[in-house]
Each structure stands twice: as C-alpha cells, then as structure tokens.
Amino acid sequence: MDCTLRVCSLSLLLPILTLNLFFQLSDCKSESRKNPVPKENLLVFTVATKETDGFKRFMRSANFFNYTVKVLGLGEEWTGGDVAKTSGGGQKVRMLKQALELYATKKEFVILFVDSYDVIFASGPEELLKKFHQAKHNVVFAAEAFIWPNRHLEVQYPHVRDGKRFLNSGGFIGFAPNVYQLVEPWDLQDKEDDQLFYTKTYLDPAKRASLNITLDHRCRIFQNLNGALDEVVLKFEDNQVRARNMAFNTLPVIIHGNGPTKMQLNYLGNYIPKVWTFETGCTECEKDTISLEGKKDSEFPTVLIGIFIEQLTPFVENFFERLVNLNFPKKQLRIFIHNTQTHHEQHVWEFIKQYGDGYQSVKAVGPNEEIATADARNMGIDLCRQDVTCDYYFSVDIEVVLQNRDVLKNLIEQNRSVLAPLISRHKKLWSNFWGALSVDGYYARSEDYVDVVQRRRIGLWNIPYISSVYLIQGTLLQSVLAEKDLYHASNLDADMAFCHNIREQGIFMYITNKLEFGRILSVAKSHTDHLHNDLWQISENPQDWEEKYIHENYSSIMEKKILLQPCPDVYWFPIFTERGCDDIVEEMEHFGEWSSGGNKDKRIQGGYENVPTIDIHMNQIGYEREWQRFLREYIAPLTEKIYPGYYTKAHSFLNFVVRYRPEEQPSLEPHHDASTFTINVALNKAGVDYEGGGCRFIRYNCSIQAPRKGWALMHPGRLTHYHEGLPTTSGTRYIAVSFIDP
C-alpha cells in the first residue's frame, strides 16, 4: 500500500479522524520501519560556503565514522544573513530542497541534515540509524530548551512531560521522501529564517501528522549545548570519548554548539570522538603537519617576530640572548620591536648594535614615539599582512622565557592558523592561555586546565584565549584577516580584543604542550632602583635567577664529586656564575660606601668590630632578605650533606662583601668567626684581577690560594678553624662572606 498517500489523505480528514484510519496509518508506519536502514543508505547533507576551521573539524569527525557527506554551497556566496546575531539561514533550506529533488521518491534512503561549522559527530551511522529507528517517526528534529526566533509561538508547542520542548533546525533526520516533502514548500528569500519555517511546519497539527515529525526530546540523537551546558559531561571509555547528557542519561550522536556555546563545543572537540584519550593521548597532533627537516636556510619560511616591551621586566638581556640563539636562520627573520620603557632602551639598542645586521631587517619603535599598546601590535601585524613574502608572524612579549631553541620551528611544523606554545610561571598555574571564558568574557577555568598546564595531558588544545606568545600564518593575515583591526574591541584590553576578533571570524586558536617550551616571568616587583636589578629577583623569578647567577655545576656537586676538601673540614665548591660575581661586585662599587676598616663600626650591634675589614653589608644595599634566601636555598642543603647530623636554617647575622687592596687592606689578621660555620665566595679571578690573596687555616697549616671565581669555601667558624686572610699583593680582590648560625 502507498503510505505517503495515506498520510496525506489523513491530514485532510483530521477533523473527522476515525479509529479505522488511525490503525491504517499505524500499519503504514510499522510496515516502513520493520528494520533499521542499512548505513549505506544514510546520506548526510550540510551547507558550508567556506572551509572554516569548524567545517574541517566537522569533516574530520564525519570521516572518522565513515559518514557519507554531501556538502552544499561550498565556494558560493553566503546570502542567508548574519545568523550569529539575528535570524536567517533560509539559504540552507533552498539548497537542501534543490539537492533532495533526486531523492524525492527514494524511500530506502535516510537523510540527515546538520549544520557543520559548529557540529561534531560523537558516534557512527549504525548507532544513529538505530536510534532513529527506535524513535518510530519519519522525521526527527533536534530539540532545545529555548524557543527561537519567535517566542510568541511557545503556547502552540505540544507539552512534553520529560525533555526539551522546542525545535532546533540545526539537525534533523528522516526518510528521504518525508524530508523532501518537509522542504518542498520553501519559497522564501535566503535571508528568511530557516528555524521559523521548520517550526511553523511542526506546529501545524496536520503537517506534523502527515510528515510524522517528532522532536528528540531526550537528546538521544542530537545534543544542543545552548541551555544545556550543566547537563553535558565528557565520558571516556573504550579508547573513545562521548558526551553524556546527565539529565536524561543519554549519549547523543551529534553535538551542536548552537548559540553562544561555540567555545564549549571547542572544548568538547578537544576530546570527541577520539581526538585525545587517556589510552592514546593526542591522535590529531601529527595530522596535517609539515616538516622543515633537511631544508636549506634559504628554503625556510620568512618570519616576522614582533617583540613587545610594555612594562618594566627583569632579565631582558637574557631574553635577547635567547632570541639570538633561536635555532632558525637569521636571514629568514625580520624583527619588529615596540618598547615603551625608557629603562630598557639600552637593552634594545645593544641588541640591534651587536646582532641587527644578521637579520633580514630590524625596526624599533621607542618610548618617545608614544604609540599605544594596541596600535603597536596592529603595526606589527600590518608589517606582515602587507608583505606577501611574510609567511608567519610571531608575537612575543618580553616577559616570555623561551628556553626551547626549536620553538619557532616546532610551531611552524604544527601547521595551525593560530598557535601558541604553552608557558606558565614557575611552579604556578598562571599561564598564557585560558581554558574557558565566563559569561562576561573573562577568565574561567576549564576542567582540564590544571592537567594541561602541568602536562598531565599532552596535546594540541583548541582554546578561547591566548596571550604573550603566538604564531599566526601570514596567509591568514593576508586573506580572512586582511581588513581587520585585531587589537581593538569595545573596552577590552589588547590581548582580549585580539582573541575576541579571532573567535568572531571562526578561526580556532590552539595551544600546544607537546614539548617544554619555557615559562613566563613575574613582573609585579620589577624595579629600577639598582644597577643590576635582576639580583633582586630570587623570590619572584627563582628559576631565572638561578639560571643567570648560580653555577651550572651546582646541582651536580655531590653526584659528580665536584666538592673538594683542600683542608680538614674545609669544603670548596662552585656556587655563582661569573656574571653573578660581576653583578655583585659592580653593585657594591656602584653603591660605593665602603667602611673605613677601623674597629668602630656603627653598622653592627655594640658598635665595635674586633676584626674589621673594608666592606659593605648586604643590608646597606637592601639585599639582606634576598641573600638570606640564597643561603637557605643553596647553602643549607649542602651543609646538611657536608656535615652529617647538623641541620641548619641558614640564619646569618652578618653578610657582607670585603674588598682587599694592597694600599687599603691587603690581608686579615688571624681570628675565629662568630659563627657555627662560614662561607666566603671568591668574586673575581686570582692572577687576572689581583695577585696573592687566599686563606690559611693556622691549626692545620693549610692554605687555599688562588681561589676560583664563583667558588665558595665553607668551614667551621669557631674553635677549630682559626684562620687568616693572606696578603693581596696587587689589584683588587673581592669576597662575599656570611657568618651562619651565630
């Protein structure tokens, strides 16, 4: 019997519906739905005029499950209105109507229509068709909690005891003839609203019955995220990831980030269907990549590096050293520097003077030009955008510490439109990305944020906000973003405006933590009060302080047996870098208020010094707290290994730098130190900066001459280690001394 004709006749006789006709209709439905349709007869239709990042993600998920997808409108102009801000989308109905003419009578086919830019498949055709079969209707639409676009139609909707009440046009599935009958009446303009058209069809009792339409009230097939974010969680199982609807305990096949939920869909898309799992890790990280391996220097892409110095920052010299040491051909690099800090002008010009000629070009904009942050960042972007030979734009803020010399190569090889390397503050969760945004567009923590920052989950992550350091493909700037002011948007700061504008264009921003790339400095307590301000960063940026000032062999003193014992219970080991020694000496000479070397000394309790030296105390230059931290972090651990059974808090009552000169004070008379143990660090080189010097332990008649620069002597202070300072015969000798545990 002809089921289609019977349904149409029934719609005409609805006012006088008889029980006999009702049973005939039921027989018709059951006849057409004895078994699920084979997956070969499922066709997926979608409309996409551009191959956006969202479309590519949709296709990857469809291909993963071997769906047969027919894309309508690719390459055509979109005339369906700005559906992100208002109603529209009628162009999709027109295109679908035209495409389904070939299937108007093919009852053996099932048609699935879904949006593509904001849709992900979470399961395959078999499950989809099974759930469609179980729905026992010829057309099933997605359902949601909100009514759109005409809220006045709410009263016409059938009430449901359980589930979502309102139709969503972003996804529906049905037998081909029924779907064609659904769209065939469309004769409106492309800018008219598709959801309103489908809603009016559904709300018409006769049409709803004739087409046998229902809604997927319990999200068994379609999961619309708008209004349902609290219901949806990730479910990891069997090397695959699903979205579970906790309200209905269902596993939807299709996830739709409708309305303002695009970022939440991006989060789910980092996992679904098998992008990242606990068993496999990242399965997409090596897809679509490129390789620079084996290329000649001249074959490398051209990169413009934009460097932004917009606040006082420590370790700026180290930043430029790392820039110079990047593992990338300098002749393929162009440099743009925007600096607002007068204090850092010397660092910029020293870099340009020493290394500028090695780069393809260097342009610097200084504080005198008074260019605002957002304008300067647009300026950097424009330098790449306006030059077709610029392949990439690499934006780096001065507080970024990129320790991985291959970072630029690694980012390029990952081949993503906008990509940032993960960096975070040392031993903190502060990083250069946000895993989610709050309702008002500010920071919110995603469920996986901590695991990503701490690299317990390693991969490539689609996120809504990046800052501080990122790579942008030049072709993107020269095409999709060609006319965009990227760093202005409402009252947002430059970074937030950039991310907002990128998201508005449907461009995905990624962060990668596949490798260790570096960290981000704390700049809150940067100052310019001293000659070498980095010395004061031991608490704020301990890892950077250590790299700059602590000897490279310090951490392996015990393992490599670098620790020497030149005299009984006297130990000798490396502690400071040459740069550390130089900065301490220069800081003291810059301060310049050396003591007289007499016994009267107002700086100490009681005002009298038994064994005076020409010195400057650490507290005179405001360095006492930092030096005490140095003793706790680097001296105390060694003490407990060197003198077993003795535990120290490394409290020192006196810390100072001594200066020996033949014409001032060449030596020091025999004495005990007022300490349990003492350290003294050689701050310059014997035989180069001075002649003579050293220390003699009288009880053992043991002398240490020509002490190595940056090496420390540690010895007991009282009773056994009576000692004297040997004469400095020429030049100037500097040592740093601490009396520990008085």
XYZ file of C-alpha atoms in Angstrom:
742
model
C 0.000 0.000 0.000
C 1.048 3.615 -0.585
C 1.946 5.009 2.834
C 2.648 8.523 1.592
C -0.797 8.871 0.009
C -2.491 7.547 3.127
C -0.741 10.060 5.358
C -1.676 12.927 3.035
C -5.339 11.778 2.964
C -5.315 11.511 6.721
C -4.191 15.123 7.043
C -7.239 16.264 5.065
C -9.597 14.270 7.278
C -8.086 15.175 10.641
C -11.183 16.990 11.878
C -13.204 13.765 11.420
C -10.441 11.336 12.257
C -11.745 7.791 12.655
C -10.319 4.937 14.582
C -10.102 2.870 11.395
C -7.922 5.419 9.629
C -5.728 5.724 12.709
C -4.989 1.997 12.637
C -4.349 2.129 8.887
C -1.756 4.881 9.489
C -0.159 2.858 12.251
C 0.065 -0.158 9.927
C 1.699 2.046 7.307
C 4.334 3.278 9.745
C 5.151 -0.149 11.075
C 5.473 -1.511 7.554
C 8.080 1.112 6.661
C 10.077 0.632 9.885
C 10.406 -3.112 10.300
C 14.229 -2.877 10.330
C 16.796 -0.075 10.591
C 18.004 1.275 7.260
C 21.468 -0.002 6.260
C 24.198 2.545 6.815
C 24.987 2.612 3.095
C 21.615 4.306 2.593
C 22.310 7.123 5.028
C 23.258 10.424 3.400
C 24.479 13.403 5.400
C 23.750 16.844 3.954
C 25.244 20.056 5.227
C 25.690 23.612 3.956
C 29.107 25.277 4.094
C 30.124 28.118 1.831
C 33.674 28.300 3.303
C 36.121 25.716 4.596
C 36.447 27.196 8.064
C 38.243 25.558 10.964
C 34.844 24.457 12.243
C 33.968 22.854 8.928
C 37.276 20.989 8.832
C 36.640 19.685 12.348
C 33.149 18.557 11.305
C 34.544 16.691 8.316
C 37.262 15.033 10.422
C 34.661 13.693 12.816
C 32.426 12.566 9.926
C 35.319 10.815 8.192
C 36.333 9.164 11.447
C 32.980 7.325 11.451
C 32.800 6.902 7.655
C 29.702 9.018 7.127
C 28.816 9.845 3.526
C 28.677 13.644 3.496
C 27.330 15.862 0.723
C 28.424 19.475 1.172
C 26.158 22.096 -0.373
C 27.223 25.611 -1.338
C 30.983 25.289 -0.955
C 32.618 28.259 -2.648
C 29.337 30.140 -3.067
C 28.462 33.472 -1.511
C 26.549 33.283 1.755
C 23.298 35.224 1.386
C 21.497 33.797 4.396
C 22.088 36.746 6.726
C 24.196 37.088 9.877
C 22.736 34.129 11.751
C 25.173 34.641 14.636
C 23.422 37.888 15.548
C 19.914 37.619 14.160
C 17.505 35.328 12.375
C 18.252 33.966 8.919
C 19.586 30.850 7.268
C 16.933 30.336 4.629
C 19.655 29.736 2.077
C 20.240 26.353 3.714
C 16.631 25.296 3.080
C 16.786 26.388 -0.553
C 19.977 24.433 -1.184
C 18.682 21.354 0.590
C 15.423 21.477 -1.372
C 17.337 21.548 -4.654
C 19.645 18.716 -3.603
C 16.802 16.448 -2.440
C 14.902 16.535 -5.721
C 16.881 13.438 -6.733
C 15.679 11.606 -3.609
C 12.067 12.742 -3.520
C 10.690 9.229 -4.047
C 13.560 7.101 -2.748
C 12.042 5.659 0.423
C 15.065 3.418 1.001
C 17.278 6.432 1.850
C 17.538 8.278 5.134
C 18.629 11.901 5.049
C 20.479 13.561 7.918
C 20.808 17.326 7.732
C 23.138 19.085 10.159
C 24.987 22.360 10.419
C 28.727 21.959 10.004
C 30.639 24.903 11.457
C 29.522 24.076 14.989
C 28.782 20.345 14.880
C 30.775 17.236 15.841
C 29.867 13.587 15.366
C 30.327 11.561 18.545
C 29.274 8.186 17.135
C 28.758 6.368 13.862
C 25.952 5.674 11.367
C 24.929 2.376 12.951
C 24.040 3.951 16.288
C 22.426 6.937 14.598
C 20.162 4.770 12.433
C 19.306 2.513 15.353
C 18.165 5.461 17.444
C 16.247 6.908 14.502
C 14.513 3.550 14.046
C 13.637 3.474 17.748
C 12.078 6.929 17.505
C 9.276 5.413 15.357
C 8.744 8.621 13.406
C 9.566 9.522 9.847
C 11.289 12.820 10.714
C 13.120 13.613 13.964
C 14.291 17.144 14.756
C 16.785 18.218 17.386
C 15.260 19.782 20.483
C 16.398 22.528 22.824
C 15.287 24.424 25.907
C 14.938 27.833 24.218
C 12.407 28.941 21.638
C 13.747 30.774 18.597
C 13.160 33.035 16.748
C 9.557 33.836 17.804
C 8.884 33.304 21.490
C 5.186 34.034 20.965
C 4.852 30.604 19.357
C 5.578 28.911 22.682
C 1.882 28.425 23.501
C 1.414 26.415 20.309
C 4.076 23.852 21.202
C 2.861 20.485 22.436
C 3.663 19.968 26.091
C 6.152 17.228 26.985
C 6.406 15.503 30.341
C 10.148 14.993 30.111
C 12.774 16.569 27.912
C 13.423 19.561 25.673
C 10.291 21.123 24.264
C 11.368 23.345 21.369
C 12.547 22.567 17.842
C 16.088 23.304 16.707
C 16.748 23.322 12.978
C 20.476 22.641 13.272
C 19.861 18.918 12.927
C 17.137 16.601 11.710
C 16.899 13.126 10.242
C 14.195 11.425 8.221
C 13.267 9.235 5.293
C 14.163 10.939 2.032
C 10.582 11.412 0.728
C 9.440 12.858 4.040
C 12.368 15.246 4.263
C 11.779 16.363 0.702
C 8.097 16.992 1.496
C 9.295 18.976 4.507
C 11.429 21.401 2.471
C 9.496 21.390 -0.802
C 7.091 24.216 0.219
C 10.004 26.629 0.779
C 9.588 29.683 -1.493
C 11.045 32.432 0.716
C 14.185 34.554 0.476
C 17.608 33.271 1.529
C 17.727 35.702 4.440
C 14.457 34.422 5.900
C 14.709 32.260 8.996
C 15.028 28.511 8.457
C 14.139 27.630 12.033
C 10.920 29.633 11.864
C 9.980 27.806 8.663
C 10.530 24.373 10.233
C 8.840 25.464 13.472
C 5.655 26.524 11.695
C 5.578 23.192 9.885
C 5.960 21.313 13.163
C 3.352 23.416 14.959
C 0.753 22.750 12.269
C -1.013 19.593 13.557
C -1.934 18.427 10.069
C 1.588 18.828 8.692
C 3.149 17.328 11.802
C 0.937 14.270 11.408
C 1.284 13.915 7.645
C 5.081 14.096 7.809
C 5.131 12.137 11.061
C 7.506 14.571 12.808
C 8.750 14.383 16.362
C 11.469 16.058 18.407
C 14.423 14.343 20.016
C 13.232 15.478 23.443
C 15.758 13.458 25.486
C 18.824 14.187 23.339
C 19.345 10.601 22.211
C 20.461 11.704 18.742
C 21.066 15.457 18.890
C 22.662 17.398 21.738
C 22.222 21.159 21.511
C 24.538 22.805 24.022
C 22.721 26.103 24.421
C 20.934 25.953 27.752
C 22.341 22.516 28.497
C 25.970 23.099 29.471
C 25.386 21.892 33.017
C 23.893 18.677 31.688
C 26.765 17.611 29.435
C 29.973 15.944 30.606
C 32.754 14.062 28.876
C 32.628 10.289 29.108
C 35.881 8.403 28.492
C 35.546 4.751 27.574
C 36.955 2.152 25.180
C 39.551 4.435 23.581
C 36.806 6.867 22.613
C 35.183 9.923 24.154
C 31.466 10.681 24.233
C 29.319 13.481 25.575
C 26.897 12.193 28.181
C 23.696 14.062 28.935
C 23.371 13.674 32.689
C 19.780 14.938 32.791
C 18.498 12.089 30.604
C 21.408 9.639 30.908
C 21.819 9.563 27.137
C 24.785 9.509 24.778
C 23.950 11.850 21.890
C 25.336 11.025 18.455
C 25.637 14.619 17.244
C 26.893 17.556 19.336
C 25.778 21.022 18.236
C 27.321 24.169 19.700
C 24.340 26.357 18.901
C 24.001 29.960 20.001
C 26.690 31.234 22.380
C 28.204 27.805 23.067
C 30.872 27.661 20.367
C 33.687 27.752 22.918
C 32.168 24.896 24.894
C 31.939 22.879 21.696
C 35.609 23.653 21.061
C 36.405 22.236 24.481
C 34.436 19.052 23.793
C 36.056 18.873 20.369
C 39.460 18.586 22.031
C 38.370 15.081 23.015
C 35.396 13.903 20.908
C 35.315 11.486 19.193
C 38.900 10.311 19.648
C 40.998 13.453 19.488
C 42.544 12.818 22.908
C 42.034 9.819 25.161
C 43.861 8.513 28.208
C 44.925 5.436 26.258
C 46.090 7.064 23.028
C 46.954 10.605 24.008
C 46.635 13.097 21.166
C 45.584 11.428 17.908
C 45.344 14.635 15.854
C 48.685 16.214 16.737
C 50.615 14.720 13.838
C 47.901 15.244 11.229
C 48.275 17.979 8.594
C 51.775 18.822 9.844
C 54.685 19.953 7.687
C 58.423 19.377 8.068
C 61.373 21.751 7.889
C 63.840 18.896 8.330
C 66.607 18.900 5.741
C 65.702 22.275 4.234
C 68.419 24.745 3.324
C 68.447 28.025 5.213
C 67.128 29.853 2.154
C 64.193 27.413 1.944
C 62.936 28.226 5.419
C 59.814 30.403 5.598
C 60.151 34.103 6.315
C 59.013 35.059 9.817
C 58.407 38.491 11.262
C 58.999 38.456 15.014
C 57.121 41.162 16.890
C 58.672 41.890 20.303
C 56.709 43.946 22.811
C 58.285 45.620 25.847
C 55.376 47.285 27.572
C 56.332 47.116 31.247
C 59.439 47.004 33.381
C 60.714 43.459 33.116
C 63.642 41.573 34.662
C 66.165 39.533 32.691
C 65.722 41.498 29.451
C 69.315 40.839 28.409
C 68.635 37.122 28.737
C 65.571 37.498 26.506
C 67.676 38.893 23.695
C 70.315 36.209 24.219
C 67.651 33.547 23.713
C 66.345 35.375 20.655
C 69.807 35.318 19.118
C 70.151 31.624 19.922
C 66.881 30.536 18.285
C 67.501 27.552 16.030
C 66.270 29.321 12.901
C 68.163 31.002 10.033
C 68.537 34.673 10.947
C 68.372 35.749 7.319
C 64.806 34.430 7.238
C 63.833 36.532 10.267
C 62.621 40.106 10.445
C 62.451 41.896 13.796
C 59.941 44.487 14.962
C 60.358 45.869 18.497
C 57.910 48.092 20.339
C 59.354 49.417 23.588
C 57.539 51.767 25.963
C 60.152 51.617 28.748
C 62.982 54.144 28.797
C 64.911 51.885 31.164
C 65.053 49.143 28.529
C 66.220 51.298 25.616
C 69.827 50.375 26.341
C 68.972 46.678 26.055
C 67.197 47.175 22.720
C 69.981 49.196 21.140
C 72.698 46.901 22.437
C 70.891 44.002 20.737
C 70.475 45.927 17.479
C 74.068 47.140 17.505
C 75.516 43.706 18.150
C 73.178 41.457 16.160
C 70.953 43.605 13.932
C 72.955 43.083 10.745
C 72.433 39.345 10.983
C 68.683 39.625 10.411
C 66.757 40.332 7.236
C 65.534 43.594 8.781
C 65.107 45.264 12.168
C 62.631 48.016 13.058
C 62.359 49.514 16.543
C 59.727 51.870 17.924
C 60.775 53.533 21.161
C 59.049 55.232 24.101
C 59.454 58.690 22.585
C 57.001 57.807 19.808
C 54.244 57.220 22.381
C 52.396 54.550 20.426
C 49.694 52.780 22.424
C 49.856 49.044 23.026
C 47.016 48.052 20.697
C 48.233 50.345 17.917
C 51.761 48.986 18.174
C 50.543 45.411 17.974
C 48.459 46.282 14.922
C 51.572 47.864 13.458
C 53.494 44.611 13.860
C 50.651 42.619 12.300
C 50.454 45.065 9.391
C 54.148 44.682 8.589
C 53.462 41.020 7.852
C 49.975 41.476 6.398
C 51.146 43.987 3.778
C 54.058 41.856 2.575
C 53.130 38.702 0.660
C 56.616 37.303 1.324
C 55.882 37.230 5.074
C 54.955 33.626 5.787
C 54.420 33.882 9.544
C 54.026 36.464 12.263
C 55.467 35.505 15.660
C 54.364 37.768 18.514
C 56.447 37.591 21.708
C 56.143 39.688 24.866
C 59.353 40.499 26.690
C 58.335 38.572 29.832
C 58.296 35.304 27.885
C 61.180 32.912 28.541
C 61.505 30.594 25.521
C 64.060 28.016 26.563
C 63.340 25.648 23.697
C 65.609 26.804 20.877
C 63.441 24.962 18.347
C 60.192 26.611 19.431
C 59.684 28.553 16.189
C 60.355 25.520 14.015
C 58.052 23.373 16.136
C 55.172 25.828 15.880
C 55.543 26.195 12.121
C 55.660 22.434 11.609
C 52.409 22.002 13.558
C 50.719 23.925 10.711
C 47.829 25.608 12.532
C 46.373 29.027 11.716
C 46.992 30.481 15.188
C 49.159 28.519 17.607
C 50.782 29.320 20.951
C 53.371 27.329 22.904
C 52.303 26.677 26.475
C 54.272 28.682 29.016
C 53.480 29.180 32.685
C 55.016 30.760 35.742
C 57.471 28.609 37.623
C 55.596 26.171 39.896
C 52.345 28.104 39.426
C 49.171 27.661 37.382
C 49.431 31.117 35.812
C 49.838 30.554 32.070
C 49.410 32.201 28.676
C 46.009 30.661 27.926
C 42.505 30.329 29.328
C 40.671 27.051 29.017
C 37.254 28.727 29.174
C 35.572 32.115 29.402
C 32.994 33.374 31.859
C 29.632 34.737 30.717
C 31.070 38.265 30.632
C 34.067 37.149 28.586
C 36.734 36.942 31.264
C 38.760 34.104 32.740
C 37.119 30.833 33.682
C 38.901 27.573 34.479
C 38.118 24.599 32.281
C 38.001 21.136 33.799
C 41.248 20.152 32.120
C 43.162 23.404 32.706
C 45.378 22.144 35.515
C 46.172 18.894 33.690
C 47.136 20.799 30.546
C 49.301 23.351 32.385
C 51.071 20.629 34.346
C 51.380 18.495 31.189
C 49.489 15.541 32.595
C 47.522 15.761 29.360
C 49.739 16.442 26.383
C 48.445 17.508 23.027
C 47.042 20.307 20.913
C 44.196 22.236 22.534
C 41.567 24.477 20.975
C 41.118 27.284 23.500
C 39.357 30.693 23.607
C 42.211 32.905 24.800
C 45.960 33.111 24.304
C 48.465 35.805 25.148
C 52.147 36.651 25.420
C 53.452 34.445 22.591
C 51.783 33.004 19.477
C 52.345 32.287 15.792
C 49.942 33.395 13.039
C 50.086 32.189 9.453
C 50.772 35.038 7.048
C 48.209 33.792 4.544
C 45.535 34.157 7.207
C 46.511 37.799 7.809
C 46.531 38.449 4.090
C 43.112 36.866 3.435
C 40.472 36.340 6.145
C 42.021 38.973 8.432
C 43.138 41.360 5.699
C 40.921 44.254 6.787
C 40.740 43.585 10.486
C 41.840 45.812 13.355
C 42.738 42.870 15.551
C 43.669 44.644 18.777
C 40.659 46.875 19.382
C 37.222 45.680 20.501
C 34.915 47.616 22.774
C 36.612 48.194 26.157
C 38.742 45.057 26.042
C 42.496 45.181 26.507
C 44.687 44.385 23.506
C 45.086 40.656 24.190
C 41.411 40.075 24.897
C 40.422 42.127 21.863
C 42.745 40.062 19.670
C 41.217 36.794 20.850
C 37.672 38.145 20.568
C 38.269 39.246 16.982
C 39.864 35.937 16.033
C 36.957 33.974 17.510
C 34.439 36.187 15.726
C 35.961 35.097 12.422
C 35.501 31.426 13.283
C 39.260 30.884 13.490
C 40.484 28.358 16.023
C 43.292 29.274 18.405
C 45.402 26.407 19.650
C 47.935 25.933 22.379
C 50.450 23.097 22.338
C 52.118 21.490 25.323
C 53.692 18.643 23.362
C 57.113 19.922 24.430
C 58.536 22.010 27.239
C 58.801 25.490 25.730
C 59.595 27.779 28.632
C 57.864 29.961 31.158
C 56.557 33.433 31.812
C 58.182 35.885 34.186
C 56.548 37.613 37.105
C 56.937 41.350 36.549
C 54.927 42.637 39.511
C 58.016 43.557 41.533
C 60.290 44.808 38.802
C 62.118 47.999 39.695
C 64.994 50.202 38.579
C 66.460 51.160 41.955
C 69.739 49.326 41.475
C 72.473 48.854 38.933
C 71.716 45.155 38.462
C 68.053 44.798 39.341
C 67.927 41.121 38.353
C 69.836 40.264 41.538
C 66.682 41.122 43.494
C 64.515 38.568 41.595
C 65.458 35.474 43.601
C 61.973 35.238 45.144
C 59.831 36.489 42.272
C 61.543 34.549 39.485
C 63.713 31.929 41.204
C 64.361 29.773 38.139
C 65.541 32.697 36.022
C 67.628 33.991 38.899
C 69.234 30.584 39.259
C 69.970 30.273 35.545
C 71.630 33.663 35.494
C 73.502 33.571 38.782
C 74.032 30.013 40.053
C 76.952 28.000 38.686
C 75.980 25.417 36.079
C 77.653 22.627 38.102
C 75.955 23.461 41.388
C 73.195 20.851 41.046
C 75.732 18.077 40.387
C 78.197 18.922 43.150
C 77.582 15.708 45.056
C 76.854 13.403 42.114
C 79.915 14.377 40.090
C 82.106 14.713 43.171
C 82.933 18.316 42.374
C 83.049 19.060 46.093
C 86.687 19.474 47.176
C 88.198 19.306 50.659
C 91.506 21.192 50.477
C 91.867 21.329 54.273
C 90.302 19.315 57.103
C 86.575 20.102 57.347
C 87.020 22.884 54.779
C 84.957 22.412 51.634
C 85.254 24.109 48.289
C 82.520 24.082 45.648
C 81.111 26.152 42.753
C 78.200 28.429 43.607
C 77.993 31.573 41.400
C 78.333 32.160 37.678
C 80.895 34.691 36.541
C 78.004 37.007 35.724
C 76.701 36.598 39.273
C 80.088 37.523 40.713
C 80.456 40.522 38.417
C 76.989 41.864 39.207
C 77.573 41.645 42.964
C 80.911 43.425 42.716
C 79.568 46.105 40.397
C 76.536 46.623 42.627
C 78.801 47.200 45.636
C 81.111 49.573 43.794
C 78.078 51.406 42.405
C 76.827 51.855 45.982
C 80.346 52.886 46.953
C 80.009 53.377 50.705
C 82.827 51.110 51.827
C 83.645 51.012 55.523
C 86.858 52.544 56.833
C 88.324 49.270 58.070
C 88.521 50.547 61.656
C 87.295 48.877 64.843
C 84.463 51.332 65.366
C 81.506 50.301 63.255
C 78.010 51.702 63.856
C 76.507 49.137 61.483
C 76.853 46.295 63.981
C 75.404 45.761 67.425
C 77.666 47.292 70.086
C 79.406 49.460 67.507
C 82.759 47.665 67.777
C 84.332 45.199 65.328
C 87.192 43.037 66.640
C 88.464 42.046 63.227
C 87.486 44.871 60.884
C 87.517 44.734 57.101
C 86.814 47.216 54.348
C 83.342 46.060 53.381
C 79.724 46.806 52.527
C 76.970 44.917 54.309
C 74.185 43.357 52.264
C 71.575 45.270 54.253
C 73.171 48.554 53.171
C 72.101 47.930 49.575
C 68.754 46.410 50.567
C 69.862 42.882 49.737
C 69.668 41.184 53.122
C 66.384 39.370 52.518
C 67.494 38.121 49.107
C 70.846 36.956 50.436
C 69.173 35.072 53.285
C 67.008 33.325 50.666
C 70.161 32.411 48.755
C 71.657 30.871 51.893
C 68.513 28.851 52.624
C 68.054 27.599 49.066
C 71.635 26.890 48.038
C 73.913 26.709 51.080
C 71.751 24.929 53.678
C 71.159 21.798 51.532
C 74.902 21.366 51.043
C 75.648 21.911 54.715
C 73.443 19.004 55.698
C 75.327 16.728 53.284
C 78.779 18.009 54.171
C 78.332 17.931 57.934
C 76.039 14.907 58.552
C 73.764 15.239 61.547
C 73.892 19.030 61.585
C 70.747 20.775 60.396
C 70.656 24.483 59.751
C 68.077 27.095 58.925
C 70.946 29.067 57.414
C 70.270 32.093 59.587
C 73.069 34.565 59.161
C 73.554 37.608 61.343
C 76.203 39.185 59.144
C 76.558 39.165 55.351
C 78.964 41.429 53.553
C 81.362 41.895 50.638
C 85.017 42.519 51.519
C 87.465 44.435 49.350
C 91.218 43.764 49.643
C 93.781 46.133 48.119
C 97.473 46.487 48.902
C 97.034 50.204 49.554
C 93.861 49.780 51.676
C 93.717 46.469 53.493
C 95.760 43.723 51.889
C 95.128 40.965 54.451
C 93.302 39.953 57.592
C 94.842 39.024 60.917
C 94.261 35.553 62.483
C 90.801 35.180 64.000
C 87.780 32.999 64.702
C 84.454 33.798 63.071
C 81.407 34.403 65.269
C 79.516 31.584 63.543
C 78.902 27.871 63.570
C 80.118 27.833 60.001
C 81.184 30.435 57.491
C 81.101 30.715 53.740
C 83.149 33.055 51.642
C 82.787 33.292 47.878
C 85.554 34.462 45.545
C 84.031 37.173 43.354
C 86.898 37.755 40.932
C 89.892 35.979 39.418
C 93.279 35.488 41.021
C 96.085 36.116 38.562
C 93.847 38.331 36.448
C 92.173 40.847 38.746
C 94.644 40.575 41.577
C 97.749 38.766 42.791
C 98.183 36.998 46.117
C 95.283 36.533 48.489
C 93.792 33.356 49.860
C 93.018 31.870 53.242
C 95.279 29.986 55.706
C 93.897 27.706 58.441
C 96.529 28.016 61.096
C 95.756 24.886 63.195
C 96.264 22.687 60.132
C 98.876 24.906 58.426
C 96.755 24.563 55.323
C 96.344 27.364 52.802
C 93.986 27.867 49.875
C 95.476 30.240 47.363
C 94.219 31.448 44.001
C 90.587 30.591 44.820
C 88.418 30.085 41.777
C 85.967 32.812 40.825
C 82.426 31.873 41.813
C 83.581 29.090 44.178
C 82.735 29.119 47.873
C 84.735 27.997 50.878
C 82.682 26.532 53.716
C 84.349 25.934 57.074
C 83.558 25.888 60.811
C 83.703 29.333 62.331
C 84.671 28.691 65.952
C 87.215 26.698 67.965
C 88.996 24.579 65.364
C 89.363 26.779 62.310
C 91.442 29.710 63.424
C 92.350 31.396 60.124
C 93.796 34.468 58.441
C 93.449 36.267 55.120
C 96.647 36.103 53.072
C 98.019 39.359 51.604
C 96.742 40.666 48.280
C 99.883 41.963 46.611
C 98.372 43.800 43.628
C 94.998 44.611 42.122
C 91.709 44.285 43.992
C 90.246 41.134 45.493
C 86.544 40.775 46.402
C 84.900 38.086 48.514
C 81.326 37.669 49.818
C 81.179 36.461 53.425
C 78.387 35.104 55.610
C 78.564 34.126 59.295
C 75.875 31.454 59.612
C 74.201 30.232 62.796
C 75.940 32.521 65.335
